[in-house]
């Protein structure tokens, strides 16, 4: 068992499943009759849950403000009808927490930055410069535009859309490009100009799949110190959760 620190914005992921049999007479929208509801930790909280399931000891620094994502789903077809995000922003982390955290006491640090206001670029840079020689390694998953402030993390995980938003930056900054892993759904992921294919499986729900990939990546890396085997393990974890409904753990 390894000791891992996760820092980032978290939320509650709520799924309200119901029966849909007709369209509203006043507007061309489906009428959903609620049948059941599930709730679980989301965003950085989902990373934490997956790391725990994978057998690691996890400390968690996150926002106190409540952020909730509510999804309304047709239970018969598992079709997402509507998502409502409540309180989509949170307060910034207290800088004293960062100053007083012994980052070097962990086997890995995970920064899951959903850009809700909890972490600034300066905060992430402070965390990454608080360790030396990538020991412990820092894994960054961020919705922010990348820059030199991310130079001292070990690996960066982004999805394909985020890669497109950062392509100009990555093409000019070799330091960032060499450490960036881009997930591409059923097309696997790209790392250092090579594609790593994944097994194609029937997909029920991709919600939270990126969090699971990140958790799998870190969980395997802290054991074997091999990023290539970690990518393979992360993709295996992801193929498990996308076959489940809602935001799920491995």
Coordinates of C-alpha atoms in Angstrom, one line a residue:
X1 CA 0.0 0.0 0.0
X2 CA 1.3 3.4 -1.0
X3 CA 0.5 6.8 0.5
X4 CA -0.9 9.2 -2.1
X5 CA -2.1 12.8 -1.7
X6 CA -4.9 14.1 -4.0
X7 CA -5.5 17.8 -4.3
X8 CA -8.4 19.3 -6.3
X9 CA -12.0 20.4 -6.8
X10 CA -14.6 17.8 -5.8
X11 CA -18.4 17.6 -6.2
X12 CA -21.3 15.3 -5.6
X13 CA -22.3 13.4 -8.8
X14 CA -26.1 12.7 -8.6
X15 CA -27.9 10.5 -11.1
X16 CA -31.7 10.6 -11.2
X17 CA -33.1 7.7 -13.2
X18 CA -36.6 7.6 -14.4
X19 CA -39.2 6.4 -16.9
X20 CA -39.8 8.3 -20.1
X21 CA -43.0 7.5 -22.0
X22 CA -44.2 10.8 -23.5
X23 CA -43.3 14.3 -24.7
X24 CA -44.5 17.4 -22.8
X25 CA -47.4 19.1 -24.5
X26 CA -46.1 22.6 -23.9
X27 CA -42.6 22.0 -25.4
X28 CA -40.8 19.2 -27.4
X29 CA -39.1 17.8 -24.3
X30 CA -39.3 14.4 -22.6
X31 CA -41.2 14.0 -19.4
X32 CA -39.3 11.9 -16.8
X33 CA -40.9 10.2 -13.9
X34 CA -38.2 9.6 -11.2
X35 CA -37.7 6.0 -10.1
X36 CA -34.4 6.0 -8.3
X37 CA -31.4 8.2 -7.4
X38 CA -27.7 7.6 -6.8
X39 CA -25.0 9.9 -5.4
X40 CA -21.3 9.5 -5.1
X41 CA -18.1 11.7 -4.9
X42 CA -17.2 13.2 -8.2
X43 CA -14.2 15.0 -9.9
X44 CA -11.2 14.8 -7.6
X45 CA -13.4 12.8 -5.2
X46 CA -13.9 10.2 -7.8
X47 CA -10.1 9.9 -8.2
X48 CA -9.8 9.3 -4.5
X49 CA -12.5 6.6 -4.5
X50 CA -10.8 4.8 -7.3
X51 CA -7.3 5.0 -5.7
X52 CA -8.8 3.5 -2.5
X53 CA -10.5 0.7 -4.4
X54 CA -7.1 0.0 -6.0
X55 CA -5.6 -0.5 -2.6
X56 CA -3.9 2.7 -1.7
X57 CA -3.9 5.0 1.4
X58 CA -5.1 8.4 0.3
X59 CA -5.1 11.9 1.9
X60 CA -7.5 14.4 0.3
X61 CA -7.3 18.2 0.2
X62 CA -10.4 19.7 -1.4
X63 CA -13.0 22.4 -1.3
X64 CA -15.6 22.8 1.4
X65 CA -18.1 24.5 -0.8
X66 CA -20.7 22.0 -2.1
X67 CA -20.7 21.5 -5.9
X68 CA -23.3 19.2 -7.3
X69 CA -23.8 17.8 -10.8
X70 CA -27.3 16.4 -11.2
X71 CA -28.0 14.2 -14.3
X72 CA -31.4 13.1 -15.4
X73 CA -31.3 9.8 -17.2
X74 CA -33.8 7.6 -19.0
X75 CA -33.6 4.3 -17.1
X76 CA -34.7 2.2 -20.0
X77 CA -32.1 3.3 -22.5
X78 CA -29.5 4.8 -20.1
X79 CA -29.9 8.0 -22.1
X80 CA -28.8 11.3 -20.5
X81 CA -31.6 13.9 -20.9
X82 CA -30.3 16.8 -18.8
X83 CA -27.5 17.9 -16.6
X84 CA -27.9 20.6 -13.9
X85 CA -24.7 22.0 -12.3
X86 CA -25.4 23.6 -8.9
X87 CA -22.9 26.0 -7.4
X88 CA -20.3 25.5 -10.2
X89 CA -17.5 27.5 -8.4
X90 CA -15.7 27.2 -5.1
X91 CA -13.4 29.2 -2.9
X92 CA -9.6 29.0 -3.5
X93 CA -7.6 26.7 -1.2
X94 CA -6.2 28.4 1.9
X95 CA -2.5 29.0 0.9
X96 CA -1.5 28.1 4.5
X97 CA -2.6 24.5 3.8
X98 CA -0.1 24.3 1.0
X99 CA 2.7 25.8 3.0
X100 CA 2.1 23.4 5.9
X101 CA 1.8 20.2 3.8
X102 CA 4.8 17.9 3.8
X103 CA 4.6 16.9 0.1
X104 CA 7.8 14.8 0.3
X105 CA 6.1 12.3 2.8
X106 CA 3.9 10.9 0.0
X107 CA 4.7 8.3 -2.7
X108 CA 2.8 10.3 -5.3
X109 CA 0.8 13.6 -5.5
X110 CA -2.2 13.9 -7.8
X111 CA -3.6 17.3 -8.8
X112 CA -7.1 16.9 -10.2
X113 CA -7.9 20.5 -11.3
X114 CA -11.4 20.9 -12.7
X115 CA -10.8 24.7 -12.8
X116 CA -13.7 25.5 -10.4
X117 CA -11.5 28.0 -8.5
X118 CA -9.9 25.8 -5.9
X119 CA -6.4 26.0 -7.4
X120 CA -4.6 28.7 -9.3
X121 CA -1.7 28.2 -11.7
X122 CA 0.5 29.6 -8.9
X123 CA -0.8 27.1 -6.4
X124 CA 0.0 24.2 -8.8
X125 CA 3.5 25.6 -9.5
X126 CA 4.1 25.9 -5.7
X127 CA 3.2 22.3 -5.2
X128 CA 5.4 21.1 -8.0
X129 CA 8.4 23.1 -6.9
X130 CA 8.1 21.9 -3.3
X131 CA 9.5 18.5 -4.4
X132 CA 12.8 17.9 -6.1
X133 CA 13.8 15.5 -8.9
X134 CA 10.2 14.4 -9.4
X135 CA 10.3 12.6 -6.0
X136 CA 7.5 12.1 -5.3
X137 CA 6.1 12.2 -8.8
X138 CA 3.3 14.7 -9.4
X139 CA 0.4 13.8 -11.8
X140 CA -1.6 16.7 -13.1
X141 CA -5.0 16.6 -14.7
X142 CA -6.2 20.1 -15.5
X143 CA -8.8 22.0 -17.5
X144 CA -6.5 25.1 -17.5
X145 CA -4.4 26.2 -20.5
X146 CA -1.0 24.7 -20.0
X147 CA 2.1 26.8 -19.5
X148 CA 5.5 27.0 -17.8
X149 CA 3.8 26.8 -14.4
X150 CA 3.4 23.0 -15.2
X151 CA 7.0 22.3 -16.1
X152 CA 7.9 20.6 -12.8
X153 CA 5.1 18.0 -12.7
X154 CA 6.1 14.5 -13.8
X155 CA 3.1 13.7 -16.0
X156 CA 0.1 15.6 -17.4
X157 CA -3.2 13.9 -18.3
X158 CA -5.6 15.6 -20.6
X159 CA -8.4 14.5 -23.0
X160 CA -8.4 15.0 -26.7
X161 CA -10.5 18.1 -26.6
X162 CA -8.2 19.7 -24.1
X163 CA -5.2 18.6 -26.3
X164 CA -6.8 20.5 -29.2
X165 CA -7.1 23.6 -26.9
X166 CA -3.4 23.3 -26.0
X167 CA -2.0 22.1 -29.3
X168 CA -0.3 25.4 -30.2
X169 CA 1.3 25.5 -26.7
X170 CA 2.4 21.9 -26.8
X171 CA 3.9 22.2 -30.2
X172 CA 6.2 25.0 -29.0
X173 CA 6.9 23.7 -25.5
X174 CA 8.8 20.3 -25.7
X175 CA 9.0 20.0 -21.9
X176 CA 5.2 20.0 -21.6
X177 CA 4.7 17.8 -24.7
X178 CA 7.1 15.1 -23.5
X179 CA 5.1 14.6 -20.3
X180 CA 1.6 14.9 -21.7
X181 CA -0.7 11.9 -22.0
X182 CA -3.8 12.5 -24.1
X183 CA -6.8 10.2 -23.7
X184 CA -8.9 9.6 -26.8
X185 CA -11.7 7.3 -25.7
X186 CA -12.1 4.2 -27.8
X187 CA -8.9 5.3 -29.7
X188 CA -6.7 4.7 -26.7
X189 CA -4.3 7.4 -25.7
X190 CA -1.3 9.2 -27.1
X191 CA 2.1 9.7 -25.3
X192 CA 5.3 10.9 -26.8
X193 CA 4.1 10.7 -30.4
X194 CA 2.9 7.1 -30.0
X195 CA -0.6 5.8 -29.8
X196 CA -1.5 3.2 -27.1
X197 CA -4.7 1.4 -28.3
X198 CA -7.3 0.1 -25.9
X199 CA -9.8 -2.7 -26.0
X200 CA -13.1 -1.7 -27.5
X201 CA -16.1 -2.5 -25.3
X202 CA -19.8 -1.7 -25.2
X203 CA -20.1 1.8 -23.5
X204 CA -22.9 2.6 -21.1
X205 CA -21.5 5.8 -19.5
X206 CA -18.3 7.8 -19.9
X207 CA -18.9 10.0 -16.9
X208 CA -15.9 10.0 -14.7
X209 CA -13.8 7.8 -17.0
X210 CA -11.0 10.3 -17.0
X211 CA -10.8 10.2 -13.3
X212 CA -10.5 6.4 -13.3
X213 CA -7.8 6.6 -16.0
X214 CA -5.8 9.0 -13.8
X215 CA -6.3 6.9 -10.7
X216 CA -5.2 3.7 -12.5
X217 CA -2.2 5.5 -14.0
X218 CA -1.0 6.6 -10.6
X219 CA -1.9 3.3 -8.8
X220 CA 0.2 1.3 -11.2
X221 CA 3.1 3.8 -11.5
X222 CA 3.7 3.9 -7.7
X223 CA 4.1 0.2 -7.7
X224 CA 6.3 -0.4 -10.8
X225 CA 7.7 3.0 -11.7
X226 CA 7.0 2.3 -15.4
X227 CA 4.8 4.8 -17.2
X228 CA 4.1 2.5 -20.1
X229 CA 2.7 -0.3 -18.0
X230 CA 0.8 2.4 -16.0
X231 CA -0.9 3.6 -19.2
X232 CA -1.9 0.0 -20.1
X233 CA -3.3 -0.6 -16.6
X234 CA -5.1 2.8 -16.6
X235 CA -6.8 1.9 -19.9
X236 CA -7.9 -1.5 -18.5
X237 CA -9.5 0.3 -15.5
X238 CA -11.3 2.7 -17.8
X239 CA -12.8 -0.1 -20.0
X240 CA -14.3 -1.5 -16.8
X241 CA -16.1 1.7 -15.6
X242 CA -17.5 2.8 -19.0
X243 CA -19.5 -0.4 -19.1
X244 CA -21.3 0.6 -15.9
X245 CA -24.0 3.2 -15.4
X246 CA -23.2 6.5 -13.7
X247 CA -19.9 7.5 -12.2
X248 CA -18.3 4.3 -11.0
X249 CA -15.1 2.9 -9.4
X250 CA -13.1 0.1 -10.8

